[in-house]
Amino acid sequence: MSTPETVTPSGQRSPRRPGAGGSVAVGPNPAKSWTPTPAMISPRFLSPSISSAVGTPMKRVLVNLRGYLEEVGHLTKLNHQDAWLPITESRNGNAHYAAFHNLNAGIGFQALLLPVAFALLGWSWGIIALTIAYFWQLYTLWILVKLHEAVPGRRYNRYVELAQAAFGEKLGVWLALFPTVYLSAGTATALILIGGETMKLFFQIVCGTLCSSNPLSTVEWYLVFTILCIVLSQLPNLNSIAGLSLVGAVTAITYTTMAWVLSVSQERPPSISYQPLPSASFGSAAFSILNALGIIAFAFRGHNLALEIQATMPSTFKHPAHVPMWRGAKVAYFLIALCVFPIAIGGFWAYGNLMPPGGILNALYMFHSHDIPRGLLATTFLLVVFNCLSSFQIYSMPVFDSFEAGYTSRTNRPCSIWVRSGFRVFYGFISFFIGVALPFLSSLAGLLGGLTLPVTFAYPCFMWIRIKKPQRFSFSWYLNWSLGILGIAFSLGFSVGGVWSMERFSPGDGGHVLQKQPSCFVCSADDMEFDDYVSAVDGEDELQLGQLYFLLPVSMLRRRLHADDIAALAVKASAALMSSGGAAGGCHCRALVFPEAGARLAVSTGAPELPRRRRRRSGGRRGGGRGRDFKSTLRGIPE
């Protein structure tokens, strides 16, 4: 007799008879015995019309047999609520879907910051750190894929569920809930801000001088992007956004490739240097290194979604879900490597330590906006917008799943289309208001990023030890303990570095001025020489009282200063100081930078002082020593 495969509501196929043919093997050897399928013990088989002929004792035997099969893992225990939730509602995923989702979740705007890390670390340490981080996160991803079905008869469909199984119900929630929610909701909020700003840049490039007299403000562009995200978020479940994930994957690969290819193909700035940026003290250098390592670590994301992606696939003992999942993940992360390594190496080669904090796209726009055709720049920004729209959907899906899980657990029924839409509209606008109303959250990115680092680099190693229980003092035991402890240590270090970075650019620092003028640099009047290149003030250097500074466009770093240039700057600075009035009288005003004055600004710190000829300093603070703290005495004066 033949026993055909059946598919349960969760996608769990029933096991076939292992023996060939239709005969039943009888004997003491259990390997040749066969297991009854769920179809033989299904509710239909036990219906009243059939059970009367079978008899109550037979029903008891079959029910007990079904329970035994669930215990030993031949059948997956079903949770009827899973069929109502966005992550597990559809289980027809495959290796192609896994590749799309992992690519969409694994690469994004964080990769554009990798050249900034290289500017802090240099060539050798930058490449070493990036290589180690890549293989480390690939190993932890393999752990998560394997642990999805580590316990027979149980599938851990969400990261928090696996953490509870490994660390306990309460401790697992405490350890995993906050970082996973922040990675999902925080990334969605960041995508709204980046997507809105990129849409504004795209509009300015395409429209140019033909734009209307009243263009949309930045906040209004955030709102436009949020509405687009809400419209796309009406797709019901994770499998239904596979097409969007494909779009996100293709656009991410394309714009990262365009960014480094366009940068490498252009002429490099003449004052470029590949030496790590100098620091004022040992502590500042240490925190800069931690900041650079944090940028590299945060470039690899998506581990908080690995179990959710694998949950969309059917699974049996013969065809476990980890096989197509790992096949798709290998393809995805091979393509990710082809994106992150060239953009880090090519971007640093093109701009060196002149790389702005905003990443390679900012550098491309500042240095080559007049050299590259507007069509190419506009296409690059448009691809970034499409990628942000696609990434928003997959990163928001765990939050949608949590909303609907709370609703279904209370009502014991699935969400209607109106309730589901209401949840997603509410979440979209909450993310919008958080991004707009709490702008200081961007200064907490380093701190919160350090707190979420264990999700990728540490927790999976500890989960493997707790669930798989490798032999004590074996290679696997040592490896996972070492990586887990290192991950926690790096998390603490990056968190401390994040706190330091919050105070790094104080109102009296050059970096604070550049935060509102990213396309400019600060130059001291003492460092200006005839027929020589201009040197930028380090972002960590404190601007000194009584010193004259200029805020110049980055393009001036690429050419020498002539006598007429210095004369023009002196005239403009004199006129600006005369018009400022109170500055000459010793009035200490708060730092003020006018973002619309894009050409040149003179930055005065107290009483005016004529430019003096001094020997150029190679590093450290200008003015000698540490100097006093004049954080509230700066004034930016438009020319």
XYZ file of C-alpha atoms in Angstrom:
639
model
C 0.000 0.000 0.000
C 1.308 3.477 -0.891
C 1.381 6.399 1.531
C 1.270 9.702 -0.344
C 2.724 12.877 1.146
C 0.291 15.427 2.505
C 0.802 19.021 3.513
C -0.445 20.326 6.850
C -1.682 23.892 7.324
C 1.802 24.989 8.484
C 3.514 23.587 5.436
C 4.710 20.478 7.276
C 4.770 17.557 4.870
C 4.070 14.144 6.254
C 6.895 11.603 6.154
C 6.827 8.951 3.450
C 7.374 5.312 4.118
C 11.173 4.895 3.962
C 11.019 1.461 2.386
C 10.517 0.849 -1.316
C 7.333 -0.579 -2.715
C 4.037 -0.972 -0.941
C 4.693 -3.887 1.381
C 5.087 -3.423 5.107
C 8.310 -4.730 6.588
C 7.845 -6.827 9.702
C 10.663 -7.694 12.034
C 12.700 -6.511 14.968
C 14.698 -4.015 12.898
C 13.049 -0.575 13.456
C 14.908 0.961 10.525
C 12.717 -0.984 8.113
C 9.448 -0.058 9.794
C 7.314 2.750 8.473
C 5.518 5.599 10.169
C 1.794 6.248 9.717
C 1.116 9.537 7.967
C -1.072 12.312 9.329
C -3.658 11.392 6.679
C -4.238 8.032 8.433
C -4.830 9.707 11.783
C -6.420 12.921 10.595
C -9.719 14.203 11.977
C -11.433 13.013 8.789
C -10.268 9.451 9.474
C -11.580 9.786 13.015
C -14.937 11.223 11.959
C -18.082 9.629 13.500
C -19.001 7.792 10.292
C -15.660 6.012 10.258
C -15.013 5.734 13.962
C -18.115 3.641 14.521
C -16.575 0.957 12.333
C -13.112 1.339 13.790
C -14.146 1.359 17.421
C -13.081 3.371 20.413
C -9.924 1.343 21.244
C -8.522 1.921 17.750
C -9.220 5.629 18.036
C -7.293 5.761 21.305
C -4.357 3.964 19.762
C -4.202 6.338 16.797
C -4.569 9.443 18.961
C -1.799 8.221 21.243
C 0.322 7.457 18.187
C -0.156 10.988 16.898
C 0.931 12.398 20.250
C 3.994 10.156 20.217
C 4.936 11.285 16.720
C 4.676 14.905 17.804
C 6.911 14.235 20.791
C 9.662 12.521 18.798
C 9.510 15.136 16.038
C 7.917 13.328 13.112
C 5.167 15.942 13.204
C 5.506 19.618 14.010
C 3.219 20.855 16.754
C 0.933 23.436 15.213
C -0.091 26.774 16.656
C -3.326 27.920 15.073
C -2.346 31.548 15.713
C 0.603 31.243 13.312
C -1.814 30.949 10.398
C -3.146 34.436 11.226
C 0.140 36.364 11.568
C 2.056 38.117 8.763
C 5.317 36.200 9.186
C 3.890 32.663 9.280
C 0.637 33.180 7.366
C 2.181 31.918 4.125
C 4.687 29.044 4.057
C 5.363 28.633 0.362
C 8.792 30.285 0.404
C 11.834 28.893 -1.376
C 15.548 29.536 -1.881
C 14.867 32.387 -4.325
C 12.673 34.187 -1.804
C 15.347 33.646 0.849
C 17.978 35.234 -1.405
C 15.745 38.248 -2.155
C 14.824 38.834 1.491
C 18.387 38.400 2.799
C 19.777 40.773 0.181
C 17.127 43.381 0.903
C 17.673 43.098 4.653
C 21.442 42.649 4.556
C 22.623 45.613 2.507
C 21.545 49.215 2.610
C 22.578 52.745 3.442
C 24.967 51.585 6.213
C 27.354 50.269 3.558
C 27.797 53.815 2.231
C 29.579 54.743 5.489
C 32.317 52.104 5.193
C 34.857 54.516 3.590
C 34.447 56.705 6.690
C 35.664 53.785 8.819
C 38.643 53.285 6.509
C 39.535 56.971 6.902
C 39.850 56.365 10.652
C 41.611 52.990 10.448
C 43.755 53.179 7.325
C 44.250 50.588 4.602
C 45.553 47.575 6.529
C 43.381 47.648 9.626
C 40.338 48.674 7.632
C 40.563 45.660 5.308
C 41.364 43.287 8.199
C 38.442 44.525 10.308
C 35.996 44.363 7.387
C 37.062 40.805 6.486
C 36.795 39.533 10.066
C 33.381 41.149 10.544
C 32.081 39.641 7.299
C 33.010 36.049 8.130
C 31.989 36.453 11.772
C 28.461 37.551 10.897
C 28.256 34.838 8.215
C 29.026 32.215 10.871
C 26.395 33.568 13.272
C 23.865 33.586 10.423
C 24.622 29.887 9.829
C 23.997 29.266 13.540
C 20.581 30.939 13.391
C 19.608 28.947 10.302
C 20.563 25.679 12.013
C 18.831 26.528 15.300
C 15.509 27.269 13.599
C 14.605 23.566 13.867
C 17.128 22.462 16.481
C 14.450 20.881 18.695
C 12.460 18.085 16.975
C 8.842 19.019 16.443
C 9.386 22.731 17.094
C 10.127 25.658 14.781
C 11.441 28.887 16.265
C 9.853 31.363 13.890
C 11.067 34.544 15.580
C 14.302 35.726 17.162
C 12.676 36.298 20.551
C 11.283 32.742 20.562
C 14.761 31.301 20.026
C 16.166 33.550 22.762
C 13.493 32.303 25.168
C 14.327 28.691 24.326
C 18.034 29.323 24.932
C 18.044 31.671 27.925
C 14.655 31.103 29.535
C 11.266 32.750 29.176
C 11.960 35.958 31.114
C 15.676 36.409 30.462
C 15.222 35.724 26.756
C 12.649 38.502 26.466
C 14.827 40.940 28.404
C 17.883 40.207 26.265
C 16.306 40.044 22.812
C 13.123 42.123 22.787
C 14.618 45.621 22.987
C 17.449 45.163 20.445
C 15.217 43.425 17.899
C 12.448 46.009 18.239
C 14.979 48.818 17.946
C 16.603 47.219 14.905
C 13.200 47.015 13.231
C 11.529 50.246 14.333
C 14.733 52.291 14.524
C 15.808 51.242 11.053
C 12.348 52.059 9.697
C 12.547 55.561 11.188
C 16.033 56.069 9.743
C 14.797 54.906 6.342
C 12.060 57.551 6.416
C 14.612 60.287 7.102
C 17.094 59.062 4.501
C 14.406 58.375 1.913
C 12.817 61.794 2.370
C 16.113 63.659 2.142
C 17.131 61.665 -0.932
C 13.803 62.422 -2.609
C 14.448 66.109 -1.998
C 17.928 65.865 -3.563
C 16.514 63.948 -6.518
C 13.888 66.642 -7.058
C 16.498 69.412 -6.888
C 18.790 67.675 -9.384
C 16.039 66.866 -11.878
C 14.130 70.117 -11.570
C 17.107 72.457 -11.150
C 16.279 76.109 -11.785
C 12.853 75.201 -13.128
C 11.557 74.367 -9.635
C 8.681 76.366 -8.261
C 9.312 79.277 -5.950
C 7.881 77.343 -2.994
C 9.382 73.831 -3.050
C 8.539 71.248 -0.418
C 10.453 71.452 2.827
C 12.469 68.534 4.178
C 9.740 67.577 6.654
C 7.173 67.577 3.868
C 9.401 65.224 1.868
C 9.524 62.960 4.931
C 5.733 62.936 4.900
C 5.601 62.077 1.188
C 7.989 59.178 1.706
C 5.998 57.958 4.739
C 2.770 57.888 2.738
C 4.451 55.814 0.028
C 5.694 53.391 2.692
C 2.214 53.061 4.192
C 0.680 52.310 0.795
C 3.198 49.529 0.127
C 2.828 48.152 3.657
C -0.722 46.987 2.905
C 0.701 43.778 1.412
C -0.478 41.122 3.872
C 2.519 38.923 4.763
C 6.240 38.372 4.404
C 6.006 36.166 1.332
C 3.825 38.718 -0.435
C 6.630 41.301 -0.382
C 9.107 38.994 -2.159
C 8.767 41.154 -5.274
C 9.567 44.290 -3.272
C 12.567 42.526 -1.754
C 13.777 41.718 -5.263
C 13.461 45.397 -6.206
C 15.291 46.390 -3.028
C 18.084 43.889 -3.687
C 18.598 45.009 -7.293
C 18.562 48.710 -6.428
C 20.974 48.234 -3.503
C 23.473 46.362 -5.666
C 23.114 48.959 -8.424
C 23.524 52.151 -6.418
C 26.393 50.825 -4.289
C 28.182 49.796 -7.479
C 27.456 53.142 -9.152
C 28.719 55.032 -6.102
C 32.176 53.490 -6.076
C 32.520 53.242 -9.876
C 31.680 56.938 -10.360
C 34.029 57.895 -7.523
C 36.954 55.862 -8.830
C 36.481 57.065 -12.405
C 36.844 60.740 -11.425
C 40.027 62.647 -10.647
C 41.070 62.445 -7.010
C 41.371 65.635 -4.900
C 44.949 66.975 -4.962
C 45.310 67.200 -1.168
C 44.196 63.607 -0.598
C 45.917 61.530 2.088
C 45.519 57.907 3.169
C 46.958 58.288 6.649
C 44.457 57.817 9.511
C 43.120 61.098 10.799
C 45.260 62.448 13.678
C 43.696 62.753 17.123
C 44.327 65.249 19.884
C 44.843 62.613 22.591
C 45.150 58.893 23.148
C 41.584 58.673 24.434
C 40.257 60.453 21.383
C 42.198 58.079 19.128
C 40.844 55.035 20.970
C 37.256 56.209 20.681
C 37.755 57.028 17.000
C 38.908 53.451 16.414
C 35.875 52.126 18.300
C 33.656 54.369 16.217
C 35.225 53.026 13.004
C 34.820 49.407 14.112
C 31.215 50.175 14.993
C 30.575 51.512 11.494
C 31.952 48.265 10.043
C 29.906 46.107 12.396
C 26.675 48.014 11.718
C 27.141 47.631 7.961
C 26.074 43.988 8.351
C 22.433 43.755 9.309
C 19.461 41.470 8.893
C 20.177 38.776 11.499
C 17.124 39.844 13.462
C 15.063 38.788 10.402
C 16.790 35.478 9.563
C 14.427 33.247 11.554
C 11.402 35.133 10.261
C 12.519 34.603 6.657
C 13.092 30.896 7.291
C 9.646 30.609 8.889
C 8.041 31.270 5.489
C 9.292 27.924 4.129
C 7.771 24.435 4.451
C 9.798 21.879 6.376
C 9.977 18.100 6.839
C 12.577 15.634 7.999
C 13.342 14.821 4.362
C 13.224 18.450 3.220
C 14.150 20.665 6.207
C 13.751 24.397 5.806
C 17.384 25.140 6.584
C 18.492 23.692 3.213
C 16.793 26.267 0.911
C 17.330 29.001 3.480
C 21.079 28.488 3.612
C 21.264 28.114 -0.169
C 19.581 31.487 -0.635
C 21.620 33.100 2.160
C 24.916 32.000 0.593
C 23.986 33.624 -2.714
C 22.793 36.775 -0.952
C 25.909 37.242 1.155
C 28.208 36.505 -1.759
C 26.571 39.424 -3.574
C 26.775 41.514 -0.395
C 30.531 40.895 -0.303
C 30.770 42.065 -3.916
C 29.131 45.326 -2.804
C 30.668 46.179 0.585
C 34.327 45.445 -0.176
C 34.521 47.522 -3.400
C 32.589 50.430 -1.900
C 34.860 50.527 1.155
C 38.125 50.135 -0.747
C 37.144 52.173 -3.817
C 35.586 54.967 -1.775
C 38.647 55.320 0.440
C 40.941 55.253 -2.603
C 38.936 58.029 -4.264
C 38.639 60.410 -1.292
C 41.066 59.235 1.410
C 40.641 60.995 4.730
C 38.703 63.784 3.001
C 35.680 61.483 3.191
C 32.806 63.442 4.813
C 30.899 61.896 7.743
C 27.841 61.388 5.539
C 29.544 58.704 3.455
C 30.446 58.138 -0.160
C 27.265 59.610 -1.680
C 27.887 62.905 0.109
C 31.482 62.864 -1.112
C 30.341 62.140 -4.656
C 27.913 65.051 -4.567
C 30.376 67.501 -2.964
C 33.469 66.744 -5.045
C 32.000 65.751 -8.413
C 28.524 67.263 -8.668
C 29.738 69.411 -11.596
C 31.789 66.644 -13.228
C 29.156 63.898 -13.404
C 26.079 64.216 -15.653
C 22.953 65.153 -13.763
C 21.188 62.100 -15.146
C 23.628 59.718 -13.461
C 23.409 61.533 -10.134
C 19.612 61.607 -10.300
C 19.491 57.892 -11.141
C 21.703 57.061 -8.168
C 19.494 59.016 -5.768
C 16.337 57.495 -7.242
C 17.727 53.988 -6.680
C 18.389 54.897 -3.053
C 14.741 55.954 -2.689
C 13.491 52.654 -4.143
C 15.785 50.688 -1.853
C 14.588 52.584 1.220
C 10.949 51.932 0.278
C 11.634 48.195 -0.076
C 13.739 47.908 3.082
C 11.052 49.661 5.114
C 8.627 46.821 4.382
C 10.815 43.919 5.489
C 12.108 45.710 8.593
C 8.599 46.707 9.636
C 7.154 43.209 9.235
C 8.223 42.006 12.747
C 6.496 45.053 14.253
C 3.336 44.344 12.249
C 3.554 40.745 13.444
C 3.770 41.875 17.085
C 0.751 44.167 16.724
C -1.367 41.429 15.201
C -0.136 38.803 17.678
C -1.383 40.951 20.543
C -4.744 41.436 18.833
C -5.282 37.767 17.939
C -4.244 36.545 21.392
C -6.887 38.774 22.971
C -9.706 38.158 20.509
C -8.809 34.611 19.388
C -9.572 35.514 15.778
C -7.559 36.849 12.829
C -7.275 40.549 12.095
C -9.717 41.971 9.606
C -8.347 43.944 6.689
C -9.395 47.196 8.373
C -7.661 46.369 11.643
C -4.520 45.279 9.800
C -4.502 48.475 7.716
C -5.074 50.567 10.820
C -2.071 49.030 12.570
C 0.176 49.786 9.615
C -1.030 53.347 9.120
C -0.537 53.972 12.846
C 2.984 52.539 12.787
C 3.990 54.521 9.701
C 2.944 57.867 11.146
C 4.440 57.067 14.567
C 7.782 56.439 12.833
C 7.372 59.725 10.961
C 6.659 61.730 14.113
C 9.561 60.117 15.987
C 11.967 61.022 13.210
C 10.724 64.611 12.943
C 9.855 65.508 16.536
C 12.891 63.875 18.180
C 15.863 64.877 16.030
C 18.286 64.260 18.903
C 17.764 60.520 18.436
C 20.373 60.648 15.686
C 22.975 61.480 18.332
C 21.998 58.284 20.164
C 22.601 56.087 17.130
C 26.057 54.991 18.274
C 24.866 54.161 21.775
C 21.783 52.253 20.650
C 23.754 50.574 17.889
C 26.225 49.256 20.436
C 23.395 47.892 22.553
C 21.945 46.008 19.564
C 25.272 44.580 18.364
C 24.898 41.266 20.315
C 21.910 40.306 18.138
C 24.324 39.773 15.237
C 27.657 38.865 16.811
C 27.138 37.486 20.347
C 23.712 36.000 21.108
C 23.790 33.337 18.338
C 27.030 31.906 19.766
C 25.560 31.625 23.263
C 22.347 30.148 21.831
C 24.365 27.408 20.118
C 26.042 26.505 23.406
C 22.762 26.472 25.344
C 20.722 24.483 22.808
C 23.249 22.258 21.028
C 25.411 21.757 24.131
C 28.758 21.020 22.411
C 31.263 18.903 24.297
C 33.063 20.842 26.999
C 36.501 22.157 25.932
C 35.918 21.099 22.328
C 36.751 23.390 19.398
C 33.094 24.397 18.967
C 32.823 25.125 22.691
C 35.910 27.362 22.699
C 34.960 29.085 19.432
C 31.449 30.058 20.472
C 32.439 31.153 23.959
C 35.248 33.304 22.539
C 33.113 34.929 19.847
C 30.234 35.500 22.260
C 32.410 37.175 24.888
C 34.170 39.284 22.249
C 30.792 40.342 20.878
C 29.623 41.505 24.308
C 32.917 43.339 24.887
C 32.656 45.106 21.533
C 29.058 45.995 22.312
C 30.101 47.700 25.545
C 32.986 49.458 23.801
C 30.804 50.719 20.963
C 28.214 51.935 23.468
C 30.878 53.926 25.319
C 32.084 55.255 21.978
C 28.528 56.276 21.175
C 28.301 58.251 24.419
C 31.634 59.906 23.587
C 30.480 60.814 20.086
C 27.442 62.590 21.562
C 29.823 65.091 23.205
C 32.489 64.968 20.508
C 31.053 67.755 18.360
C 30.258 70.394 20.956
C 28.983 73.841 19.925
C 32.578 75.089 20.025
C 34.006 72.416 17.759
C 34.548 72.512 14.025
C 32.488 69.357 13.692
C 29.419 71.098 15.112
C 29.590 73.746 12.393
C 29.975 71.084 9.711
C 26.894 69.222 10.899
C 24.754 71.948 9.331
C 27.109 72.594 6.389
C 28.208 69.110 5.249
C 29.425 70.424 1.876
C 31.919 72.819 3.506
C 35.011 72.705 5.673
C 36.412 74.960 8.390
C 39.771 76.633 7.755
C 41.819 78.783 10.117
C 43.073 82.107 8.779
C 46.514 81.336 10.249
C 46.848 78.292 7.987
C 46.303 80.151 4.728
C 49.398 80.490 2.551
C 49.884 82.070 -0.851
C 49.995 79.567 -3.698
C 49.330 76.643 -1.360
C 46.463 74.281 -0.610
C 44.022 75.035 2.181
C 43.977 72.675 5.165
C 40.774 71.859 7.037
C 40.403 72.149 10.785
C 39.857 68.767 12.397
C 36.277 68.246 13.554
C 37.535 67.530 17.074
C 39.528 70.773 17.365
C 38.023 73.421 19.601
C 37.634 76.773 17.865
C 39.619 79.341 19.810
C 38.426 82.707 21.101
C 39.862 85.617 19.147
C 40.702 83.484 16.144
C 39.316 83.972 12.644
C 37.992 80.990 10.699
C 36.460 80.594 7.254
C 33.763 78.129 6.260
C 34.620 77.293 2.645
C 33.152 74.919 0.056
C 34.922 71.573 -0.232
C 35.830 72.314 -3.848
C 38.464 74.791 -2.599
C 40.477 71.885 -1.187
C 41.293 70.917 -4.747
C 43.087 74.107 -5.837
C 45.791 76.444 -4.579
C 45.069 79.833 -3.032
C 46.141 82.845 -5.061
C 46.725 86.346 -3.825
C 43.389 87.588 -5.123
C 41.601 84.737 -3.295
C 43.106 85.713 0.050
C 42.401 89.383 -0.598
C 38.766 88.626 -1.406
C 38.410 86.529 1.742
C 39.958 89.281 3.855
C 37.551 91.879 2.464
C 34.535 89.641 3.022
C 35.644 88.788 6.566
C 36.160 92.453 7.387
C 32.733 93.378 6.054
C 31.120 90.505 7.925
C 32.765 91.484 11.205
C 31.752 95.108 10.756
C 28.149 94.126 10.080
C 28.034 91.728 13.020
C 28.451 94.575 15.473
C 28.260 92.804 18.781
C 31.033 90.407 17.950
C 33.591 93.172 17.944
C 32.260 94.451 21.202
C 32.828 91.199 22.957
C 29.224 90.020 22.874
C 29.180 86.239 23.287
C 26.433 84.808 21.173
C 25.381 81.231 20.591
C 26.710 79.342 17.593
C 24.771 80.314 14.506
C 25.195 78.936 10.983
C 23.057 80.024 8.069
C 22.401 76.931 5.917
C 21.334 78.935 2.872
C 24.664 80.783 2.622
C 26.274 78.084 0.562
C 29.277 79.891 -0.906
C 31.451 81.212 1.914
C 31.051 82.011 5.584
C 33.386 83.700 8.027
C 33.306 82.205 11.496
C 34.491 84.516 14.244
C 35.123 83.541 17.853
C 34.951 86.736 19.846
C 37.048 89.798 19.145
C 38.251 90.198 15.582
C 41.865 89.511 14.843
C 43.778 90.082 11.654
C 45.274 86.980 10.014
C 48.819 86.401 11.272
C 51.481 84.508 9.422
C 52.398 81.374 11.360
C 54.036 78.099 10.649
C 51.446 75.488 9.605
C 50.755 72.905 12.267
C 50.517 69.264 11.357
C 47.972 68.358 13.995
C 46.736 69.008 17.498
C 44.887 72.042 18.714
C 45.492 75.431 17.203
C 46.481 78.147 19.561
C 48.625 75.865 21.731
C 47.693 73.713 24.685
C 44.193 72.599 25.399
C 42.796 76.093 25.567
C 39.719 77.221 27.434
C 36.220 76.019 26.719
C 34.280 78.677 24.786
C 31.406 76.488 23.638
C 28.825 79.249 23.671
C 30.796 82.133 22.152
C 30.804 81.263 18.469
C 29.018 83.155 15.781
C 28.725 82.195 12.133
C 28.492 85.255 9.948
C 27.266 85.052 6.347
C 29.385 86.959 3.883
